[in-house]
Coordinates of N, CA, C and O in Angstrom, one line a residue:
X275 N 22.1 38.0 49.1 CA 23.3 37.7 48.2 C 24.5 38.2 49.0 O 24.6 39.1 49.8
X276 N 25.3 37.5 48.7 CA 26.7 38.1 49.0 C 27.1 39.6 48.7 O 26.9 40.2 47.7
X277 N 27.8 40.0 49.9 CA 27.8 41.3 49.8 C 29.2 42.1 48.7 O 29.3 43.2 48.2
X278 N 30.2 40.8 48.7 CA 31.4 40.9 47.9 C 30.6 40.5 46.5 O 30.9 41.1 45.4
X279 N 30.0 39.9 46.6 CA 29.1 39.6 44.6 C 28.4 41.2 44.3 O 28.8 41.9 43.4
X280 N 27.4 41.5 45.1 CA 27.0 43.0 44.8 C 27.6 44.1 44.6 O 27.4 45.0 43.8
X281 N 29.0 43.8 45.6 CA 29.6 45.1 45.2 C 30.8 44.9 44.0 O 31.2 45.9 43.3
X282 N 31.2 43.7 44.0 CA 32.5 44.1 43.1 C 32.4 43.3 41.9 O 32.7 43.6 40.7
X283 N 31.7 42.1 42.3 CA 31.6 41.2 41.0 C 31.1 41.3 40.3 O 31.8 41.1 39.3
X284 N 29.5 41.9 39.9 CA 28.6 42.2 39.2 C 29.1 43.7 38.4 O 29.1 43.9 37.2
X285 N 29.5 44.5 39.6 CA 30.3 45.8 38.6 C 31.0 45.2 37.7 O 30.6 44.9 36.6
X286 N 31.9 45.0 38.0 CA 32.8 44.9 37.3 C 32.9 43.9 36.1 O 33.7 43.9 35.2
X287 N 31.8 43.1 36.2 CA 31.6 42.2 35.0 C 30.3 43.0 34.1 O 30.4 42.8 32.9
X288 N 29.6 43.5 34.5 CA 28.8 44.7 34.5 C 29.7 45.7 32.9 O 29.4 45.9 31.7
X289 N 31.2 46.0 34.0 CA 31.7 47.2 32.9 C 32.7 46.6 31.9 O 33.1 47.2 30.8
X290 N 33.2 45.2 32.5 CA 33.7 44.7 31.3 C 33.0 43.8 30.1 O 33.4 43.8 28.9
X291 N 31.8 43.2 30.5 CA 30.6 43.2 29.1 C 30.4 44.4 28.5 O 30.8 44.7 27.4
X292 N 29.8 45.1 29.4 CA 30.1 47.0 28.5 C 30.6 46.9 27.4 O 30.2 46.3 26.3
X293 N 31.7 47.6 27.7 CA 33.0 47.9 27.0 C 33.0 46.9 25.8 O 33.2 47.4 24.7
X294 N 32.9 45.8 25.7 CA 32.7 44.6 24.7 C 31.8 44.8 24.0 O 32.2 45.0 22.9
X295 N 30.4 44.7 24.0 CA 29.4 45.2 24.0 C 29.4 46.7 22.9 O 29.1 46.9 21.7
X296 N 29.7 47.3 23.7 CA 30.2 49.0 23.1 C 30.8 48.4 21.5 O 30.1 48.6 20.5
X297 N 31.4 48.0 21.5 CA 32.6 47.6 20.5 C 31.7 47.1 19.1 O 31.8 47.4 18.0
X298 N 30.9 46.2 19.7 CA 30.4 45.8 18.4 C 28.9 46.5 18.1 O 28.4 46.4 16.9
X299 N 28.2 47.0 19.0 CA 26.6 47.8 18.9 C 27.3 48.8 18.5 O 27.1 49.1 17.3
X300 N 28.0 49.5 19.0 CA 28.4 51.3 18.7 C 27.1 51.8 19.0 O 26.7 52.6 18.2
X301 N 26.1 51.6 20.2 CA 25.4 52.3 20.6 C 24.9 52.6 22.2 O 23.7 52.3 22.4
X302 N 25.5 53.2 23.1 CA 25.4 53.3 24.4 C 24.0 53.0 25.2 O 23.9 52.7 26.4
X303 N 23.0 53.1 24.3 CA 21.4 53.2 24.5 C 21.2 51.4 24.5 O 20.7 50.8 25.4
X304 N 21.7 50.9 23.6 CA 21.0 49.8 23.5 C 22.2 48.4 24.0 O 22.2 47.2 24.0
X305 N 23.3 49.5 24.4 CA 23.7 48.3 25.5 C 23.5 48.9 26.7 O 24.3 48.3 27.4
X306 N 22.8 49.8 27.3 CA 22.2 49.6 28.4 C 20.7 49.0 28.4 O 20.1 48.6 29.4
X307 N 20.5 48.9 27.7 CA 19.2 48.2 27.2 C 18.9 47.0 27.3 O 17.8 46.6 27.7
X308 N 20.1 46.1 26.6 CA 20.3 44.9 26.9 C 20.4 44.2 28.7 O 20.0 43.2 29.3
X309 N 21.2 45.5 29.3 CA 21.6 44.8 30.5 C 20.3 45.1 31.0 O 19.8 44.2 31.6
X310 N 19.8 45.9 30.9 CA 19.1 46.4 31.9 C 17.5 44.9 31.9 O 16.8 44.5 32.8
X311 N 17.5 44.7 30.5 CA 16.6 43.4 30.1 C 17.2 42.6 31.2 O 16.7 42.4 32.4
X312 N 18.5 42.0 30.6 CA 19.1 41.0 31.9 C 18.6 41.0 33.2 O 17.8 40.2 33.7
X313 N 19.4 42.1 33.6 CA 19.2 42.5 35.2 C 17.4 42.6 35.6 O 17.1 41.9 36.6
X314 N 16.7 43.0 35.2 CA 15.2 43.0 35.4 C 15.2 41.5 35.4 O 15.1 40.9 36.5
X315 N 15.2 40.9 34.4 CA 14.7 39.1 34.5 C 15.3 38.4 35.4 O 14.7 37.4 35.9
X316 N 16.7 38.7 36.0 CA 17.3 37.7 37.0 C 16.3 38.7 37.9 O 15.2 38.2 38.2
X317 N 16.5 40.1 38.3 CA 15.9 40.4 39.6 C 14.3 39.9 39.8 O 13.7 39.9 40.9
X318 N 13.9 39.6 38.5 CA 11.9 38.8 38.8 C 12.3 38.1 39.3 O 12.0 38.1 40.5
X319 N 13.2 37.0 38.7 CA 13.5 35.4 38.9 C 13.9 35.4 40.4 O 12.9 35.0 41.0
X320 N 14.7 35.7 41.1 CA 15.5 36.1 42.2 C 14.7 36.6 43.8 O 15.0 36.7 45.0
X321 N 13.2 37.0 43.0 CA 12.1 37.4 44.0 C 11.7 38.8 43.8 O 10.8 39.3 44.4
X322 N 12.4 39.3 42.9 CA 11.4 40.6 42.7 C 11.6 41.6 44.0 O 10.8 42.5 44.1
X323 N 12.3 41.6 44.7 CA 12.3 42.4 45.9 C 12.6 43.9 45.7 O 13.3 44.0 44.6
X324 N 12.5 45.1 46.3 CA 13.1 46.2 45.7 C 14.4 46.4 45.7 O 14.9 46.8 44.7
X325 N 15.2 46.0 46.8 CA 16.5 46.0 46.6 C 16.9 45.5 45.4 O 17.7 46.2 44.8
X326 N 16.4 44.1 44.6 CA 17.4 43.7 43.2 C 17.0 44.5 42.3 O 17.9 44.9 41.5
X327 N 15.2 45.1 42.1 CA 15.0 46.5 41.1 C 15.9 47.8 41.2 O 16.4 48.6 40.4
X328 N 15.8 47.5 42.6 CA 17.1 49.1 42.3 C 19.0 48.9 42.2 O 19.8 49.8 41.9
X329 N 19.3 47.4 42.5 CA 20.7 47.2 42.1 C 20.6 47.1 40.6 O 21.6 47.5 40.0
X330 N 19.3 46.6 39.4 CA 19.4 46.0 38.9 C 19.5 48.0 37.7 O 20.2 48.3 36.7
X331 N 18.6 48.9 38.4 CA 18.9 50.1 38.0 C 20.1 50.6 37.8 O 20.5 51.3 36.8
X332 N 20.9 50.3 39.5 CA 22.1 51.3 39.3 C 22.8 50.3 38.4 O 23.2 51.0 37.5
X333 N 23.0 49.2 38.2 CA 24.2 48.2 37.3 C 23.6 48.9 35.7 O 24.4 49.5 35.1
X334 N 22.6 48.8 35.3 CA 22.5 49.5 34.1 C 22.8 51.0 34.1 O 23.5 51.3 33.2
X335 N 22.5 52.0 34.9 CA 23.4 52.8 35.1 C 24.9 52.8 34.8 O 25.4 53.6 33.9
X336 N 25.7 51.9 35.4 CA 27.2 52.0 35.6 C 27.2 51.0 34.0 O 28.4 51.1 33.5
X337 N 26.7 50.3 33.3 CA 26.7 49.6 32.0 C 26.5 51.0 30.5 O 27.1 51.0 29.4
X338 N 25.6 51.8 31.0 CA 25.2 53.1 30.2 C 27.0 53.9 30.1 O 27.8 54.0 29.1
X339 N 27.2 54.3 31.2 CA 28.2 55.3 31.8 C 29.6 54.6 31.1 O 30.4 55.2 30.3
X340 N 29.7 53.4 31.4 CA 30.7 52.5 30.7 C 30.9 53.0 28.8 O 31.7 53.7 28.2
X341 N 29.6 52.1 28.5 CA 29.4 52.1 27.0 C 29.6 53.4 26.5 O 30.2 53.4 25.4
X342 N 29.3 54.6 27.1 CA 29.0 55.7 26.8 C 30.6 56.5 26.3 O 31.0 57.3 25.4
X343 N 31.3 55.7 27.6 CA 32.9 56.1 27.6 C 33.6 55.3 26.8 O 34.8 55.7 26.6
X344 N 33.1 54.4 26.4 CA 34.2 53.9 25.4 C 34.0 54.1 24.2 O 34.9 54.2 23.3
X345 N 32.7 54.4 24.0 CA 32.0 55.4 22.7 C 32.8 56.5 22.7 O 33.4 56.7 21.6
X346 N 32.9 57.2 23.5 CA 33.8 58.6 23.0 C 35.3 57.8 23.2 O 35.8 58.2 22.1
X347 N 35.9 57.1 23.6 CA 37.3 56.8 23.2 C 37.7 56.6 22.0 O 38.8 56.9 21.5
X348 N 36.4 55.8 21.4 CA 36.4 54.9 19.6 C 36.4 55.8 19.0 O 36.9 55.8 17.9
X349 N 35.7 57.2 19.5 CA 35.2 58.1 18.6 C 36.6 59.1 18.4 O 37.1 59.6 17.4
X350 N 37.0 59.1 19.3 CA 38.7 59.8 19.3 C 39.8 59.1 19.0 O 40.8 59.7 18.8
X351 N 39.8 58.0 19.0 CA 40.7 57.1 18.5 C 40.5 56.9 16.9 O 41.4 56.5 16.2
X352 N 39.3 57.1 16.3 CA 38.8 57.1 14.8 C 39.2 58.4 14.1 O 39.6 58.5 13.0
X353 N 39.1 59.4 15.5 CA 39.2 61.0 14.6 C 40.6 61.3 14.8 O 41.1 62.1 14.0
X354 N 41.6 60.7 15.8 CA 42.8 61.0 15.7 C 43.8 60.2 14.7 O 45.0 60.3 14.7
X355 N 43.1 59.3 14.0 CA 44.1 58.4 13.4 C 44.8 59.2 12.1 O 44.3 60.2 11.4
X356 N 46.0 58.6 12.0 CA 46.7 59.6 11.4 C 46.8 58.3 9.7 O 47.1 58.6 8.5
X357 N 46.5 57.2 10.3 CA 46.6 56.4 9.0 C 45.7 56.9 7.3 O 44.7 57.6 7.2
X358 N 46.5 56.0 6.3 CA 46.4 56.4 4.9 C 45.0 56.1 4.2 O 45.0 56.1 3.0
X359 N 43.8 55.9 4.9 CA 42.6 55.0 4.5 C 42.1 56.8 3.9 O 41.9 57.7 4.7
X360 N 42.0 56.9 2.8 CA 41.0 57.5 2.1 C 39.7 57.1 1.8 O 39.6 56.5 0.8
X361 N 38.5 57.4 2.7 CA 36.9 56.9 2.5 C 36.6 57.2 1.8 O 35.4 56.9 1.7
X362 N 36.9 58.0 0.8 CA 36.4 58.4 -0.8 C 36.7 57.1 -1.8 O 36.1 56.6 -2.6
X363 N 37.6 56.9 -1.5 CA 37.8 55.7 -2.8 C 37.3 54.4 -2.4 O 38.0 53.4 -2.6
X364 N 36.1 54.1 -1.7 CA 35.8 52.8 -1.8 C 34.4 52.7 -2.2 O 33.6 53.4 -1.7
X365 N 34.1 51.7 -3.3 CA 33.4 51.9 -4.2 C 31.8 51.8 -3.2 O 30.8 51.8 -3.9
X366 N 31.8 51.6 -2.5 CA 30.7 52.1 -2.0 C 30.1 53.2 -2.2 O 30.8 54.2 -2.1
X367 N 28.5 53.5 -2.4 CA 28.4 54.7 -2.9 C 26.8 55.1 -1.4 O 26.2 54.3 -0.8
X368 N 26.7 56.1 -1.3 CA 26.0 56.4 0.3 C 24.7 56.5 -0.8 O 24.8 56.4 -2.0
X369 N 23.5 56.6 -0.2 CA 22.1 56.8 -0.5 C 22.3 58.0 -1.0 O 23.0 58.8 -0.4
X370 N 21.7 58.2 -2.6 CA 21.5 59.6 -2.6 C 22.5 60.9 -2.8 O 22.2 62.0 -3.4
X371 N 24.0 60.4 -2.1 CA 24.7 60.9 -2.5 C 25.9 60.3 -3.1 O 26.0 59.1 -3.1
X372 N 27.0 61.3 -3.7 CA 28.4 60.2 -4.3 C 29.2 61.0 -3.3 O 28.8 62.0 -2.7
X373 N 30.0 60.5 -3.3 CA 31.3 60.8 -2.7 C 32.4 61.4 -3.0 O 33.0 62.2 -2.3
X374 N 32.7 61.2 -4.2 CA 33.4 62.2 -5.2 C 33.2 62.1 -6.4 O 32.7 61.1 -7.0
X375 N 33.8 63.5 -7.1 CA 33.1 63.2 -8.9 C 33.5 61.7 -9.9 O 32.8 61.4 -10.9
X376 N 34.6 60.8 -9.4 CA 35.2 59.6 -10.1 C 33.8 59.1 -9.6 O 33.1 58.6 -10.4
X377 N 33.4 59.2 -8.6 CA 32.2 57.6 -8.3 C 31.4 58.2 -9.4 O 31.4 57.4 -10.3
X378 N 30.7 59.4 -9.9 CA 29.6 59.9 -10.8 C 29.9 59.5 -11.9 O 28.9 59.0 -12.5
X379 N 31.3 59.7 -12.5 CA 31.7 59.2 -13.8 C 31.8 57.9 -13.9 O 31.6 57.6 -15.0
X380 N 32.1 57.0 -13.0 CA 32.1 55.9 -13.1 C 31.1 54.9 -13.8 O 31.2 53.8 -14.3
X381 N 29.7 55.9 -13.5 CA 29.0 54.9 -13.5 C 27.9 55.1 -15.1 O 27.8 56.1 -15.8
X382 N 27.3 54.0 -15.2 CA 26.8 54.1 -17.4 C 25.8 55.1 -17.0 O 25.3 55.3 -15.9
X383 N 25.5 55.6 -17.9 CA 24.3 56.6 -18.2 C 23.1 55.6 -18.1 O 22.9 54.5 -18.5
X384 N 22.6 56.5 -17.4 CA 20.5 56.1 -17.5 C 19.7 55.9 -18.6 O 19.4 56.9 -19.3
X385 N 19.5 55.0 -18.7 CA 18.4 54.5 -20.2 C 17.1 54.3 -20.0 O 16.7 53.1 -20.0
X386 N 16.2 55.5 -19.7 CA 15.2 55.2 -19.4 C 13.9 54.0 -20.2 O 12.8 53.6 -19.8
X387 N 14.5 53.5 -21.6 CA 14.0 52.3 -22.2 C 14.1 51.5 -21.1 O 13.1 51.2 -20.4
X388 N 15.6 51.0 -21.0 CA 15.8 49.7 -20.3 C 15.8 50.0 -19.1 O 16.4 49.1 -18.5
X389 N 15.1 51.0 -18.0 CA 15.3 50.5 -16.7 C 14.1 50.3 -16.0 O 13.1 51.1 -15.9
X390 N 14.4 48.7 -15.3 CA 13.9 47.8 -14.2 C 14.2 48.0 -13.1 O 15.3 48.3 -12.8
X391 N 13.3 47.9 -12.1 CA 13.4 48.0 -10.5 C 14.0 47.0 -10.2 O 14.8 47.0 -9.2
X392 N 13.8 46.1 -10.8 CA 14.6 44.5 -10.7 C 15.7 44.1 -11.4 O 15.7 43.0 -11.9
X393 N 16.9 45.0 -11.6 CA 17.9 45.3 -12.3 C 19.0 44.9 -11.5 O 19.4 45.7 -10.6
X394 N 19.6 44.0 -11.7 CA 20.9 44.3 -10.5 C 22.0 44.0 -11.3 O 22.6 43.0 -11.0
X395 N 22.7 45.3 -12.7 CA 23.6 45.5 -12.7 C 23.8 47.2 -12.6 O 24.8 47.8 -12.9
X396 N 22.3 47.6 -12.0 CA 22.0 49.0 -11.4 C 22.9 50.4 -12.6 O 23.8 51.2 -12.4
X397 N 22.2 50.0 -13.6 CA 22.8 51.0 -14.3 C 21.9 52.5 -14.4 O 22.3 53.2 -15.3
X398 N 21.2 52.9 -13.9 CA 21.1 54.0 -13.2 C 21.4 54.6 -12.2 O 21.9 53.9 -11.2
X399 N 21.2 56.1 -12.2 CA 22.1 56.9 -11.2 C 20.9 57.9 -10.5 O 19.8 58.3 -10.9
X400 N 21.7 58.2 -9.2 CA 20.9 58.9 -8.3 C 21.1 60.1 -8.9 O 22.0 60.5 -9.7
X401 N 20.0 60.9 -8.4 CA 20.1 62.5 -8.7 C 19.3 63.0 -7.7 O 19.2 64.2 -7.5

């Protein structure tokens, strides 16, 4: 291969899929995971030689290292935001727990006559 494709092209497209990648997985593990699938299948296809197993290591390497870093940027860019979004008031309610006492009151009392597993105007409540 070209020695300008090994070194700069593949990086660098390498860390800008990353970073994209990162963005919508929010998980550094399984976008190196992806690449690393990639990179293994072109390096069989390509002849399997050691040299493409071990570029195909270090590029998921520098794909991990990437993801990893933009993960902590999102993650500080999320915890420094100074905007008005209150996550308590959206009627989403988490497994098991409420979020604040209005979501508890909100919702009808439990009638253990009428309740179905196959209910979906879900008028029971977690406890």
């Amino acid at each position: 291969m070209n020695t300008l494709l090994i070194f700069f092209a593949i990086p660098v497209a390498t860390i800008i899929l990353s970073g994209i990648l990162e963005t919508f997985i929010n998980c550094p593990y399984k976008v190196a995971g992806i690449f690393f699938a990639i990179f293994l299948v072109v390096a069989f296809a390509l002849g399997g030689t050691v040299e493409l197993l071990v570029a195909a290591i270090i590029y998921t390497f520098i794909s991990f290292v990437t993801a990893y870093i933009v993960m902590l940027f999102r993650n500080r860019q999320n915890h420094n935001c100074k905007c008005n979004n209150d996550f308590n008031t959206f009627p989403s309610i988490p497994f098991g727990r409420f979020s604040n006492e209005a979501q508890i009151n909100s919702l009808p009392e439990n009638d253990n006559s009428s309740f179905n597993m196959n209910n979906t105007n879900n008028d029971y409540r977690y406890r």
